Coordinates of C-alpha atoms in Angstrom, one line a residue:
Chain Q
M13 CA -49.9 80.7 80.8
A14 CA -53.0 79.3 82.6
N15 CA -51.2 77.6 85.1
A16 CA -47.3 79.0 85.7
K17 CA -47.0 76.4 88.6
P18 CA -42.6 75.2 88.2
K19 CA -42.5 72.0 86.2
G20 CA -41.3 69.0 87.0
V21 CA -40.1 66.1 84.7
L22 CA -39.0 62.3 87.0
V23 CA -37.0 60.0 85.2
D24 CA -37.5 56.8 86.7
L25 CA -34.1 54.9 85.1
T26 CA -36.1 51.2 86.1
R27 CA -38.8 51.7 83.1
C28 CA -36.2 53.3 80.5
I29 CA -35.9 50.2 77.7
G30 CA -33.6 52.3 76.0
C31 CA -35.6 52.9 72.8
R32 CA -34.5 55.9 72.1
G33 CA -37.4 57.2 71.0
C34 CA -36.7 60.5 72.7
Q35 CA -33.8 61.5 71.0
I36 CA -35.4 61.4 68.0
A37 CA -38.5 63.3 69.4
C38 CA -36.6 65.7 70.7
K39 CA -34.3 66.2 67.4
Q40 CA -38.2 66.5 65.4
W41 CA -39.8 68.6 67.6
N42 CA -36.3 71.1 68.6
L43 CA -34.9 70.4 64.5
R44 CA -31.7 69.1 65.0
G45 CA -29.5 67.8 62.8
V46 CA -26.7 64.8 63.2
K47 CA -23.4 64.7 63.6
H48 CA -21.1 61.9 62.3
T49 CA -20.0 59.3 64.7
V50 CA -18.2 55.7 64.3
M51 CA -18.1 52.5 66.8
Y52 CA -16.3 52.8 69.3
G53 CA -16.9 49.9 71.5
N54 CA -20.2 51.3 73.5
F55 CA -24.1 52.0 72.1
T56 CA -24.9 55.5 73.4
N57 CA -25.1 57.1 70.5
P58 CA -23.8 59.5 69.7
P59 CA -21.2 59.4 73.0
Q60 CA -21.8 62.9 74.1
L61 CA -24.6 65.8 73.8
N62 CA -23.6 68.1 71.3
S63 CA -24.8 71.2 70.2
E64 CA -27.3 69.1 67.9
C65 CA -28.2 66.4 70.8
Y66 CA -30.0 68.1 73.3
T67 CA -30.7 64.5 75.2
N68 CA -29.2 61.5 74.8
I69 CA -29.1 57.4 76.8
N70 CA -26.3 56.7 78.2
Y71 CA -26.2 52.8 78.1
V72 CA -23.9 51.6 81.2
E73 CA -23.2 47.8 81.6
Q74 CA -22.3 46.8 84.6
D75 CA -20.6 43.4 85.3
Q76 CA -22.2 42.0 88.6
P77 CA -22.3 38.3 90.3
A78 CA -25.3 36.9 88.3
R79 CA -25.5 38.3 85.1
P80 CA -24.2 41.6 83.4
V81 CA -26.7 44.3 84.0
W82 CA -27.5 47.5 82.3
S83 CA -29.1 50.9 82.9
F84 CA -30.0 53.3 80.0
V85 CA -29.5 56.4 81.6
K86 CA -31.2 59.5 80.1
N87 CA -28.5 63.1 80.2
Q88 CA -30.8 66.6 79.3
C89 CA -30.3 69.7 81.0
M90 CA -31.4 69.0 84.8
H91 CA -33.3 72.8 84.3
C92 CA -32.5 73.4 88.2
K93 CA -34.4 75.4 90.1
N94 CA -30.9 78.5 90.2
P95 CA -29.4 77.7 87.7
A96 CA -24.9 78.5 88.0
C97 CA -25.6 79.0 84.0
A98 CA -28.3 81.8 84.1
S99 CA -26.1 83.6 87.3
A100 CA -22.4 83.1 85.3
C101 CA -23.9 84.6 81.7
P102 CA -23.2 88.2 81.4
V103 CA -25.8 89.7 79.8
G104 CA -28.4 87.2 80.5
A105 CA -28.8 85.2 78.1
L106 CA -30.0 82.1 80.2
V107 CA -32.8 82.8 82.1
K108 CA -35.1 81.0 84.1
T109 CA -38.9 80.8 83.5
Q110 CA -41.5 80.8 85.5
E111 CA -42.9 77.4 84.5
G112 CA -39.6 75.6 84.5
P113 CA -37.9 76.0 82.0
V114 CA -34.0 77.4 81.6
V115 CA -34.1 79.0 77.9
Y116 CA -31.9 80.8 76.0
E117 CA -31.3 83.9 73.6
F118 CA -28.9 83.7 70.8
D119 CA -29.3 87.8 70.3
R120 CA -27.9 88.7 73.9
C121 CA -25.0 86.3 73.4
I122 CA -21.6 87.0 73.3
G123 CA -20.5 83.3 73.4
C124 CA -18.1 83.8 76.4
R125 CA -19.0 80.2 77.3
Y126 CA -18.9 81.0 81.2
C127 CA -22.0 79.5 80.8
M128 CA -20.5 75.8 79.9
I129 CA -17.8 76.3 82.5
A130 CA -20.4 77.3 85.0
C131 CA -23.0 74.7 84.7
P132 CA -21.9 71.6 86.8
F133 CA -23.8 68.9 84.7
Q134 CA -21.8 69.8 81.7
I135 CA -24.6 70.3 79.7
P136 CA -24.5 73.9 77.4
K137 CA -22.8 72.5 73.8
Y138 CA -21.5 75.0 71.3
E139 CA -21.4 75.5 67.4
W140 CA -17.4 75.4 67.4
D141 CA -17.8 74.4 63.8
K142 CA -20.2 78.2 62.8
T143 CA -18.7 82.0 63.1
L144 CA -22.0 83.1 64.7
P145 CA -22.3 80.5 67.2
S146 CA -25.0 79.6 69.6
I147 CA -24.8 77.9 72.9
Q148 CA -27.1 74.7 72.8
K149 CA -28.7 72.6 75.5
C150 CA -32.7 71.2 76.0
T151 CA -35.0 73.6 76.4
F152 CA -37.6 71.4 77.7
C153 CA -40.0 72.1 75.0
S154 CA -40.7 75.8 76.7
E155 CA -42.9 76.3 73.8
R156 CA -44.8 73.6 74.3
V157 CA -44.6 73.7 78.2
A158 CA -45.9 77.0 77.8
N159 CA -48.8 76.0 75.7
G160 CA -49.5 73.2 77.5
L161 CA -48.4 70.6 76.6
I162 CA -45.3 68.1 77.4
P163 CA -42.1 67.6 76.4
A164 CA -41.8 65.9 73.6
C165 CA -39.4 63.3 74.6
V166 CA -41.7 63.1 77.5
K167 CA -44.7 62.3 75.2
V168 CA -43.3 59.6 73.2
C169 CA -42.0 57.4 75.7
P170 CA -43.3 54.2 75.4
T171 CA -42.8 53.0 78.6
Q172 CA -43.3 56.1 80.3
T173 CA -39.9 57.0 81.8
M174 CA -41.1 60.2 82.7
Y175 CA -43.5 61.7 84.5
F176 CA -44.4 65.9 84.1
D177 CA -46.3 67.4 86.2
D178 CA -45.8 70.4 88.8
H179 CA -42.4 70.1 89.9
D180 CA -44.4 69.4 93.7
K181 CA -46.0 66.4 92.2
V182 CA -43.1 65.7 90.6
I183 CA -41.3 65.6 93.8
A184 CA -44.5 64.0 95.7
E185 CA -45.2 61.1 92.9
A186 CA -40.8 60.5 93.5
E187 CA -41.2 59.6 97.2
R188 CA -44.5 57.2 96.7
R189 CA -42.9 55.1 94.3
L190 CA -39.4 54.7 97.3
K191 CA -41.7 54.4 100.0
S192 CA -44.1 51.6 97.9
S193 CA -41.9 49.6 96.2
P194 CA -39.1 49.5 99.5
G195 CA -35.5 48.0 97.9
K196 CA -36.5 48.5 94.2
Y197 CA -34.5 52.2 93.8
I198 CA -31.4 53.5 95.4
N199 CA -32.9 55.4 98.3
H200 CA -32.5 58.7 96.9
I201 CA -34.1 61.4 94.6
Y202 CA -31.1 62.5 92.2
G203 CA -32.0 66.0 91.9
K204 CA -33.9 66.9 94.1
E205 CA -30.8 68.7 96.0
E206 CA -28.1 68.6 94.0
A207 CA -27.3 71.9 92.4
G208 CA -30.4 73.3 95.6
G209 CA -32.8 71.5 93.4
T210 CA -33.4 70.4 89.6
S211 CA -36.7 70.5 87.7
W212 CA -35.4 67.3 86.6
V213 CA -35.2 64.2 89.3
Y214 CA -34.2 60.6 89.1
L215 CA -35.0 57.7 90.5
S216 CA -31.7 54.2 89.9
S217 CA -32.3 50.6 91.0
Q218 CA -28.5 51.6 90.7
P219 CA -25.9 53.4 92.0
F220 CA -25.4 56.5 91.3
E221 CA -22.7 57.3 91.0
D222 CA -22.0 53.9 89.8
I223 CA -24.3 54.7 86.5
G224 CA -22.2 57.9 85.6
F225 CA -23.8 61.1 87.3
N226 CA -21.3 63.2 89.3
T227 CA -22.8 62.6 92.8
K228 CA -19.8 65.3 93.7
V229 CA -22.6 68.1 92.4
P230 CA -22.8 70.1 95.9
K231 CA -26.2 70.4 97.5
A232 CA -26.3 74.2 98.2
E233 CA -27.6 76.6 95.2
L234 CA -23.8 77.2 93.0
P235 CA -25.2 80.8 92.2
D236 CA -24.5 82.0 95.9
L237 CA -20.7 81.1 95.9
T238 CA -19.9 84.2 93.0
W239 CA -22.7 86.3 94.4
A240 CA -21.0 86.0 98.3
S241 CA -18.1 87.6 96.5
L242 CA -20.5 89.9 94.2
S243 CA -23.0 91.4 96.9
K244 CA -20.2 92.7 98.4
I245 CA -18.8 95.0 96.0
P246 CA -20.5 98.4 97.2
Y247 CA -19.0 97.9 100.3
A248 CA -15.6 97.8 98.8
V249 CA -16.2 100.8 96.3
V250 CA -17.0 102.6 99.8
G251 CA -14.9 101.7 102.3
G252 CA -11.3 101.3 100.0
A253 CA -12.4 104.9 98.6
V254 CA -12.9 105.7 102.4
V255 CA -9.4 104.2 103.4
L256 CA -7.2 105.3 100.7
S257 CA -8.5 108.6 100.6
A258 CA -6.9 108.6 104.6
I259 CA -4.3 107.0 103.2
A260 CA -3.5 109.7 100.4
Y261 CA -4.6 112.5 102.9
F262 CA -1.9 111.4 105.7
R263 CA 1.2 109.9 103.7
N264 CA 1.1 113.1 101.3
R265 CA 0.9 115.7 103.6
G266 CA 3.9 117.8 104.2
S267 CA 4.5 117.1 100.2
R268 CA 1.2 118.5 99.6
A269 CA 2.6 122.6 99.5
E270 CA 5.4 121.7 96.9
G271 CA 3.1 119.4 94.4
T272 CA 1.3 121.8 94.0
G273 CA 3.6 124.6 92.4
G274 CA 4.3 122.5 89.1
S275 CA 7.3 120.7 88.3
D276 CA 9.3 119.3 91.2
S277 CA 10.9 117.0 93.5
E278 CA 11.4 114.1 90.8
K279 CA 14.8 113.4 90.8
E280 CA 17.2 110.3 90.4
G281 CA 16.5 107.9 88.0
Chain J
M2 CA 21.3 96.3 69.4
E3 CA 19.1 98.6 70.1
T4 CA 20.3 101.9 69.4
K5 CA 20.1 104.9 71.5
K6 CA 17.0 106.4 71.7
T7 CA 16.5 108.5 69.0
G8 CA 17.6 105.4 66.8
S9 CA 16.0 104.6 63.9
F10 CA 12.5 103.5 64.8
L11 CA 12.9 99.8 63.0
S12 CA 15.6 98.0 64.6
G13 CA 16.2 94.1 63.7
G14 CA 13.8 93.4 66.7
T15 CA 11.1 95.6 65.5
I16 CA 11.1 93.7 62.2
V17 CA 10.4 90.2 64.1
L18 CA 7.6 92.0 66.2
L19 CA 5.9 93.0 62.9
V20 CA 6.6 89.2 61.5
L21 CA 5.1 88.5 64.4
M22 CA 2.1 90.6 64.4
A23 CA 1.4 89.7 60.4
I24 CA 1.4 86.1 61.6
G25 CA -0.9 86.7 64.8
A26 CA -3.4 89.0 62.0
Y27 CA -3.9 85.8 59.7
A28 CA -4.7 83.8 62.3
A29 CA -7.1 86.4 63.4
I30 CA -8.2 87.0 60.6
Y31 CA -8.9 83.0 59.7
R32 CA -10.8 82.9 63.2
F33 CA -13.0 85.4 62.5
A34 CA -13.8 84.1 59.2
F35 CA -14.3 80.5 59.9
G36 CA -14.4 80.2 63.7
L37 CA -13.6 78.6 67.1
G38 CA -14.4 75.2 65.5
A39 CA -12.1 75.7 62.7
S40 CA -9.4 77.6 63.9
T41 CA -8.5 76.2 67.6
D42 CA -8.3 73.3 69.8
L43 CA -11.2 74.2 71.9
Q44 CA -14.1 71.9 72.4
D45 CA -17.8 71.2 74.7
N46 CA -15.2 69.8 77.8
F47 CA -12.7 72.2 77.1
P48 CA -14.6 76.0 76.1
W49 CA -12.1 77.5 77.4
G50 CA -8.2 77.3 76.2
L51 CA -4.7 79.8 75.6
W52 CA -7.1 82.5 75.0
V53 CA -8.8 82.9 78.2
G54 CA -5.6 81.5 80.2
F55 CA -3.3 83.8 78.8
D56 CA -4.5 87.1 76.9
V57 CA -7.6 87.6 80.0
L58 CA -6.6 85.9 83.1
S59 CA -2.5 86.7 83.4
G60 CA -3.0 89.8 80.4
V61 CA -5.0 91.2 83.1
A62 CA -3.0 90.4 86.1
L63 CA 0.6 91.0 83.8
A64 CA -1.0 94.7 83.9
A65 CA -1.3 95.3 87.7
G66 CA 1.8 97.0 87.4
G67 CA -0.5 99.5 86.8
F68 CA -2.4 100.1 90.0
T69 CA 0.7 99.2 92.5
V70 CA 2.9 101.2 91.4
T71 CA 0.1 104.0 91.3
A72 CA -0.6 103.1 94.9
A73 CA 2.7 103.5 96.3
V74 CA 3.5 106.4 94.6
Y75 CA 0.5 108.9 95.1
I76 CA -1.3 106.8 98.1
F77 CA 1.9 105.4 100.4
N78 CA 3.8 108.7 98.5
M79 CA 7.2 106.8 97.8
K80 CA 8.5 109.0 95.6
K81 CA 11.7 107.3 94.8
Y82 CA 9.4 105.3 92.2
K83 CA 8.2 108.5 90.7
P84 CA 9.8 107.9 87.6
I85 CA 8.6 104.0 87.2
A86 CA 4.9 105.7 87.7
R87 CA 4.3 106.9 83.9
P88 CA 5.7 102.9 82.1
A89 CA 3.7 101.0 84.8
V90 CA 0.7 102.4 84.1
L91 CA 2.0 102.9 79.8
T92 CA 2.6 98.7 80.2
A93 CA -0.9 98.6 82.4
F94 CA -2.9 100.8 79.4
I95 CA -1.6 98.8 76.5
G96 CA -2.1 95.3 78.1
Y97 CA -5.4 96.5 79.2
L98 CA -5.7 96.8 75.6
M99 CA -4.3 93.4 74.9
V100 CA -6.7 92.1 77.0
I101 CA -9.8 93.5 75.0
V102 CA -8.6 92.4 71.8
G103 CA -7.9 89.7 73.4
L104 CA -11.5 89.0 74.8
I105 CA -12.5 90.1 71.4
V106 CA -11.3 87.4 69.6
D107 CA -12.0 85.0 72.2
I108 CA -15.8 85.2 72.2
G109 CA -17.7 83.2 69.9
K110 CA -19.1 86.6 68.8
P111 CA -17.5 89.2 68.6
L112 CA -19.5 92.4 67.0
S113 CA -21.4 91.4 70.4
F114 CA -18.8 92.5 72.8
W115 CA -20.1 95.3 74.5
H116 CA -23.8 93.3 75.3
P117 CA -22.7 93.4 78.8
L118 CA -22.2 97.3 78.7
V119 CA -26.6 97.0 78.2
M120 CA -27.3 93.8 78.6
W121 CA -27.1 94.5 82.3
N122 CA -26.6 91.1 85.1
H123 CA -25.5 92.5 87.8
H124 CA -25.2 88.2 89.6
S125 CA -22.8 87.6 86.5
I126 CA -19.4 87.6 87.4
M127 CA -18.6 87.9 84.0
F128 CA -20.6 91.0 83.8
E129 CA -18.7 92.6 86.5
V130 CA -15.3 91.4 84.5
V131 CA -16.2 92.8 82.0
W132 CA -17.3 96.6 83.1
C133 CA -14.4 97.4 85.9
I134 CA -11.6 96.0 82.4
T135 CA -14.2 98.6 80.8
L136 CA -13.8 101.4 83.3
Y137 CA -10.4 100.3 84.4
T138 CA -8.9 101.1 80.8
T139 CA -10.6 104.3 80.2
V140 CA -9.1 104.9 84.1
L141 CA -5.7 104.0 83.1
A142 CA -6.2 105.9 79.8
L143 CA -6.8 109.3 81.2
E144 CA -4.1 108.5 83.0
F145 CA -1.5 108.2 79.9
S146 CA -3.1 110.8 78.9
S147 CA -0.9 113.4 80.2
A148 CA 1.6 111.6 78.2
F149 CA 0.3 113.0 74.8
L150 CA -0.7 116.1 76.4
E151 CA 3.0 117.1 78.1
K152 CA 4.2 116.0 74.1
W153 CA 1.5 118.6 72.6
G154 CA 2.1 120.9 75.3
W155 CA -1.7 121.5 75.6
T156 CA -1.2 123.2 79.6
G157 CA -4.6 123.9 80.0
A158 CA -5.4 120.1 79.5
L159 CA -2.4 118.6 81.4
K160 CA -3.6 120.7 84.6
V161 CA -7.5 119.4 85.1
M162 CA -5.8 116.1 84.0
K163 CA -3.6 117.1 87.5
G164 CA -6.2 117.8 89.2
L165 CA -8.1 114.0 89.0
T166 CA -4.3 112.3 89.5
F167 CA -6.2 111.8 93.5
P168 CA -9.6 110.2 92.3
L169 CA -8.2 108.6 88.8
V170 CA -5.6 106.5 91.0
I171 CA -8.0 105.1 94.0
A172 CA -10.8 104.2 91.1
G173 CA -8.0 102.5 89.5
I174 CA -7.2 100.6 92.7
I175 CA -10.5 99.7 93.5
L176 CA -11.8 99.3 90.1
S177 CA -8.3 96.4 89.9
Y178 CA -9.3 94.2 93.6
L179 CA -12.7 94.4 91.9
H180 CA -11.8 92.8 88.9
Q181 CA -8.0 91.3 89.9
S182 CA -10.0 89.4 92.3
S183 CA -13.0 88.3 90.3
L184 CA -11.0 86.3 87.6
G185 CA -10.8 84.2 90.8
A186 CA -14.0 84.4 91.7
F187 CA -15.0 83.0 88.3
F188 CA -14.4 80.2 89.7
L189 CA -15.9 79.8 92.7
I190 CA -18.8 78.3 91.1
V191 CA -17.3 75.2 90.1
P192 CA -16.8 74.1 93.1
A193 CA -17.0 70.1 91.4
K194 CA -15.2 70.8 89.1
L195 CA -11.6 72.5 89.7
N196 CA -9.6 70.5 91.2
P197 CA -9.5 71.4 95.2
I198 CA -5.8 72.4 95.5
W199 CA -6.5 75.5 93.7
Y200 CA -10.3 75.4 94.3
S201 CA -11.0 78.1 97.5
P202 CA -13.7 80.3 98.9
I203 CA -10.5 82.5 99.2
I204 CA -9.4 82.0 95.5
P205 CA -10.7 85.7 94.5
Q206 CA -8.3 87.1 97.3
L207 CA -5.5 84.8 96.0
F208 CA -5.7 86.4 92.8
Y209 CA -5.7 89.9 93.9
L210 CA -2.1 88.8 96.1
S211 CA -0.5 87.0 93.6
A212 CA -1.4 89.5 90.8
I213 CA 0.3 92.1 93.2
A214 CA 3.3 90.4 93.2
L215 CA 3.5 89.6 89.6
G216 CA 3.1 93.4 88.8
L217 CA 5.1 94.3 90.1
A218 CA 7.5 91.7 89.7
M219 CA 6.3 92.9 85.7
V220 CA 7.6 96.4 86.6
T221 CA 10.5 95.4 87.3
F222 CA 11.0 93.6 84.6
E223 CA 10.5 96.2 82.2
S224 CA 12.4 98.8 83.7
V225 CA 15.3 96.8 83.5
V226 CA 14.5 95.6 80.2
S227 CA 13.9 98.9 78.9
A228 CA 17.2 100.9 80.2
R229 CA 18.8 98.4 78.5
A230 CA 16.9 98.6 75.2
F231 CA 17.1 102.0 75.3
G232 CA 20.7 102.7 76.2
R233 CA 19.3 104.4 79.4
E234 CA 21.2 103.7 82.7
Q235 CA 19.7 101.2 85.1
E236 CA 17.6 102.4 87.7
K237 CA 19.3 100.5 90.5
E238 CA 18.1 101.6 93.9
I239 CA 14.1 101.5 91.9
V240 CA 14.9 98.2 90.6
S241 CA 15.8 96.8 94.2
G242 CA 13.1 98.6 96.2
L243 CA 10.9 96.8 93.3
G244 CA 12.7 93.4 93.9
K245 CA 11.6 94.1 97.8
G246 CA 8.4 95.3 97.3
T247 CA 8.3 91.6 95.0
S248 CA 9.6 89.6 97.9
I249 CA 7.4 91.1 100.3
A250 CA 3.8 90.2 98.5
L251 CA 5.3 87.1 97.6
L252 CA 5.1 85.9 101.3
V253 CA 2.1 87.4 102.6
Y254 CA 1.1 85.5 99.2
L255 CA 2.7 82.1 100.4
A256 CA 1.7 82.5 102.9
V257 CA -1.9 83.2 102.5
R258 CA -1.9 80.2 100.2
V259 CA -0.6 77.4 102.8
A260 CA -2.7 79.2 105.6
D261 CA -5.7 77.8 103.4
L262 CA -4.4 74.4 102.0
I263 CA -4.2 74.2 104.9
V264 CA -7.1 75.7 107.0
R265 CA -9.5 73.3 103.6
G266 CA -7.7 70.5 104.5
A267 CA -5.9 69.8 100.9
M268 CA -2.8 69.7 102.4
P269 CA -2.1 66.2 101.5
M270 CA -3.6 66.4 97.6
V271 CA -0.4 68.6 97.4
F272 CA 2.2 65.8 97.8
Q273 CA -0.4 62.9 96.5
G274 CA 1.5 63.0 92.9
G275 CA 0.2 63.0 89.9
A276 CA -0.1 65.8 87.1
A277 CA -1.9 68.5 89.3
S278 CA 0.4 68.2 92.4
T279 CA 3.5 68.5 90.4
A280 CA 1.5 71.3 88.5
F281 CA 1.2 73.2 91.9
L282 CA 4.7 72.0 93.2
I283 CA 6.4 74.2 89.7
E284 CA 4.3 76.5 90.5
I285 CA 5.1 77.5 94.0
V286 CA 8.0 76.3 94.4
V287 CA 9.8 77.8 91.3
G288 CA 7.4 80.9 90.8
V289 CA 6.8 81.9 94.1
V290 CA 9.5 80.4 97.0
L291 CA 12.5 80.8 94.6
P292 CA 12.6 83.8 94.0
M293 CA 10.8 84.9 96.6
I294 CA 14.0 83.6 99.2
L295 CA 16.5 85.2 95.5
L296 CA 15.1 88.4 95.7
S297 CA 15.0 88.7 99.7
M298 CA 18.8 88.1 99.4
K299 CA 20.2 91.7 99.3
S300 CA 22.7 90.3 96.6
T301 CA 20.3 89.2 94.3
R302 CA 18.3 93.0 94.4
E303 CA 22.2 94.6 93.8
S304 CA 22.7 92.2 90.4
V305 CA 20.5 93.5 87.8
N306 CA 21.3 90.1 86.3
G307 CA 19.6 88.4 88.9
T308 CA 16.9 90.4 90.3
L309 CA 15.8 90.1 86.2
L310 CA 16.3 86.3 86.3
S311 CA 14.0 86.2 89.9
V312 CA 11.1 88.2 88.4
S313 CA 11.6 85.6 85.3
L314 CA 10.7 82.9 87.8
V315 CA 7.6 85.1 89.5
I316 CA 6.3 85.8 85.7
A317 CA 6.5 82.2 85.2
G318 CA 5.1 81.0 87.9
I319 CA 2.1 83.4 88.6
V320 CA 1.1 82.4 84.8
M321 CA 1.4 78.9 85.2
N322 CA -0.7 79.9 88.3
R323 CA -3.8 81.0 86.3
F324 CA -2.7 77.9 83.7
N325 CA -3.4 75.6 86.3
V326 CA -6.8 77.2 87.7
T327 CA -8.3 77.0 83.6
F328 CA -6.7 74.1 83.2
F329 CA -7.6 71.7 86.2
A330 CA -11.3 73.4 86.4
Q331 CA -12.0 71.6 82.9
T332 CA -9.6 68.4 83.7
S333 CA -12.7 66.7 85.9
S334 CA -14.4 65.2 82.5
G335 CA -11.5 63.5 81.5
A336 CA -10.9 66.1 78.6
S337 CA -8.0 67.6 76.9
Y338 CA -6.9 70.0 75.2
F339 CA -3.7 71.7 73.6
P340 CA -3.9 74.8 71.7
T341 CA -3.4 74.9 67.7
W342 CA -0.7 77.1 66.0
K343 CA -3.3 79.7 65.6
E344 CA -3.8 80.1 68.9
F345 CA -0.6 80.0 69.8
A346 CA -0.2 83.1 66.7
I347 CA -2.5 84.8 67.6
T348 CA -1.6 85.3 71.7
I349 CA 2.2 85.1 70.2
G350 CA 1.0 88.7 68.3
L351 CA -0.7 89.9 71.0
V352 CA 2.2 90.0 73.2
S353 CA 4.3 91.4 70.1
L354 CA 2.1 93.9 69.7
A355 CA 2.3 94.6 73.3
I356 CA 5.7 95.4 72.7
F357 CA 5.7 97.1 69.6
L358 CA 2.9 99.8 70.9
Y359 CA 5.4 100.2 74.2
R360 CA 8.0 100.8 72.2
L361 CA 6.2 103.5 70.1
A362 CA 5.5 104.9 73.4
A363 CA 8.3 105.5 74.1
M364 CA 10.3 106.7 72.0
Y365 CA 7.8 109.3 71.2
L366 CA 6.3 110.1 74.1
P367 CA 7.5 111.6 77.3
V368 CA 7.3 108.0 79.1
F369 CA 10.9 107.6 81.0
H370 CA 11.8 111.2 82.1
P371 CA 8.8 113.2 81.6
A372 CA 9.7 116.6 80.0
G373 CA 9.9 119.7 82.2
A374 CA 5.9 120.2 82.4
K375 CA 6.7 116.9 84.3
T376 CA 3.8 113.9 85.0
G377 CA 0.5 114.3 87.6
R378 CA 1.1 115.7 90.3

């Protein structure tokens, strides 16, 4: 409230040691349970985000000439500036707040799951096991942020992998790091332009497409794509009514008189 | 097997329908009691399945005969088709009722189905679709109400409805354009997910054009099959004309579809093999090109069976299109999905219910041969 400037987080993947403290802190703050998982030949656990898991660390091992390289990739909602999920939601159950978090309101939701389809990052998850299910996803610890605190995962991280601040300062910091340590990073801030820009952005030493990022996400704001269709509706309605009335008038001119009489022209069969 | 018009209602076919409806009802009760996870194969990576693909996306398109035929009869004054206007409106009305039931079964919070009517997000395609479906179902109910009014002999009310014919028809055509195309517009927001064979900036228009072809095919199918079932004489001239119309609609759709693929440079993907390109080729060759050619031939159109076969291909092909779009919008994550028997049971139950209601209406209401008072306008 005091500072309504939109917030953001820079995730510097070169700093992450894969301790998963953020996963635990997130569960504690957001009162998330656990789901049973099994060994499947990868350290990522749970293997994907789910309705009980808002954030996880993806363990990516790459065979490279000298030695294997590990990347630890934190997943969570990117909190797009203009979120596809929020525009898709028919009832406004998902909303982008002023402070930056994209938040969800169960009481409005009807469970159509269009947000899950629309999200380019596959973030919203569903409580399939419940009879009155919620959409679940990272909240950017919106209550904490609204009260001047930092998100739980950011707070607990022992290596300062995440830098939380006003969004413009976060971007400036990412650019500063790119400039001051040439060669250390891939020259790209993931999330600066993806999906029209996201509140959470990433720096990496490995090409983003190699460590599980979807690099096909368009730079455009996705809601514009559907708005292009929706915004034409008034013209379609007015134009359609005029054109159809005109056609009906001219095509029916001859038969007008006989039609009003009551039973008429219809025969055949 | 079906007896004459006034034959017993409880024929063998009806009993089969009732059994299928009962199985569907059981599955629906199970779904409401235990949730989507227990009754479907839907997952986080595959949130839209059979019910969205068939009950909603295909269901709405299958009911497109309502607006195409009323447009032909009332707007373009093609009097020849007047006898099928009411059956087409009936099919559409029942179809939309099934779509609404299907939606309520599918959404996670069925009791909140009315929320979009009071909680507005006018940036949402889903919001627009819910409104259009609600309004159009109301239009169809009003259009079909004259069948009840005729049966009850409420001539005063019938006169009022007759006066409303044109506004209702025009509203129906506009609402249909809006939501038939918006079912395609659902997918505009997933450029990075939906396979480029189907992702197109004009996917709304493609959905609309294919809905017209499918609507005409459905009306043709229904005319032939219901004439057989109720022992009426085949309305050959109408069926042949509808077949021709279907063929033209398919040609327009195909031309736009191919031009779109070429302009977007997606043509190479069509022939590169693999699941998506195979699915596309089946959809287009079997469901569009083949029936288009068949129906363009006079000999096919003059044969009731030839027409029936051709329009069945159209129905299969365009329903497959809706499935392909739904499916290939979700496979980019590597997810796989196959409906459970309960999902099938509910869908089959809904189709059975639709046929059952159609039969009920056809037997007890003036649907095919409106009584002396006759249909609207």
